[in-house]
Coordinates of C-alpha atoms in Angstrom, one line a residue:
X1 CA 0.2 -0.1 0.1
X2 CA 1.1 3.6 -0.6
X3 CA 0.7 6.7 1.1
X4 CA -0.5 9.7 -0.2
X5 CA -2.8 13.1 0.4
X6 CA -6.4 14.0 -2.2
X7 CA -4.5 16.9 -4.5
X8 CA -8.0 17.2 -6.1
X9 CA -11.2 16.4 -6.9
X10 CA -14.1 17.0 -8.4
X11 CA -17.4 15.4 -6.9
X12 CA -19.2 16.2 -10.4
X13 CA -17.1 14.8 -12.8
X14 CA -16.4 11.9 -9.7
X15 CA -12.5 11.8 -10.3
X16 CA -9.8 13.4 -8.8
X17 CA -5.9 13.5 -8.1
X18 CA -3.6 11.9 -5.7
X19 CA -0.2 13.1 -4.6
X20 CA 2.0 10.3 -4.2
X21 CA 4.1 10.6 -1.4
X22 CA 7.0 9.2 -4.0
X23 CA 6.7 9.7 -7.6
X24 CA 3.6 11.2 -9.8
X25 CA 0.3 12.2 -8.9
X26 CA -2.6 9.4 -9.7
X27 CA -5.7 9.9 -10.8
X28 CA -8.6 7.8 -8.8
X29 CA -12.4 7.7 -9.4
X30 CA -14.8 8.0 -6.7
X31 CA -16.1 4.8 -7.5
X32 CA -12.7 3.8 -5.2
X33 CA -13.5 6.1 -2.5
X34 CA -14.9 4.4 0.8
X35 CA -18.8 4.2 1.0
X36 CA -18.9 5.7 4.6
X37 CA -17.5 9.5 2.8
X38 CA -19.6 10.9 0.9
X39 CA -17.9 12.3 -2.1
X40 CA -18.8 16.0 -1.0
X41 CA -16.3 15.8 2.5
X42 CA -13.0 15.2 0.3
X43 CA -11.4 18.1 1.1
X44 CA -7.9 18.9 -0.7
X45 CA -4.8 17.4 2.0
X46 CA -7.0 14.7 2.9
X47 CA -4.3 11.5 4.3
X48 CA -5.1 8.3 1.9
X49 CA -3.7 4.7 1.6
X50 CA -4.4 3.1 -1.4
X51 CA -3.1 0.6 -4.3
X52 CA -2.6 1.1 -7.8
X53 CA -2.9 -0.7 -11.1
X54 CA -2.1 -0.1 -14.5
X55 CA -3.9 0.6 -17.0
X56 CA -3.8 1.3 -21.1
X57 CA -3.9 5.4 -19.6
X58 CA -0.9 4.7 -16.9
X59 CA -1.1 4.1 -13.4
X60 CA -4.6 4.4 -11.6
X61 CA -5.4 4.5 -7.6
X62 CA -7.7 1.5 -6.4
X63 CA -8.3 0.7 -3.1
X64 CA -8.2 4.0 -1.6
X65 CA -8.3 4.1 2.6
X66 CA -9.1 7.4 4.2
X67 CA -6.5 7.4 7.1

């Protein structure tokens, strides 16, 4: 599991970016957020833990947990 923080989140579009502790920013889908969090409650700077997968468009964050 990697760690980072929410750098940007657009609840209307349903995606955002995580700034990793090491490496480039990753895109994530709102579907990867824990169900206990409302999409509107995701502030910039929120610390998270996540896994990554490789897609045709590059790395993507999955299985996001709020720290």
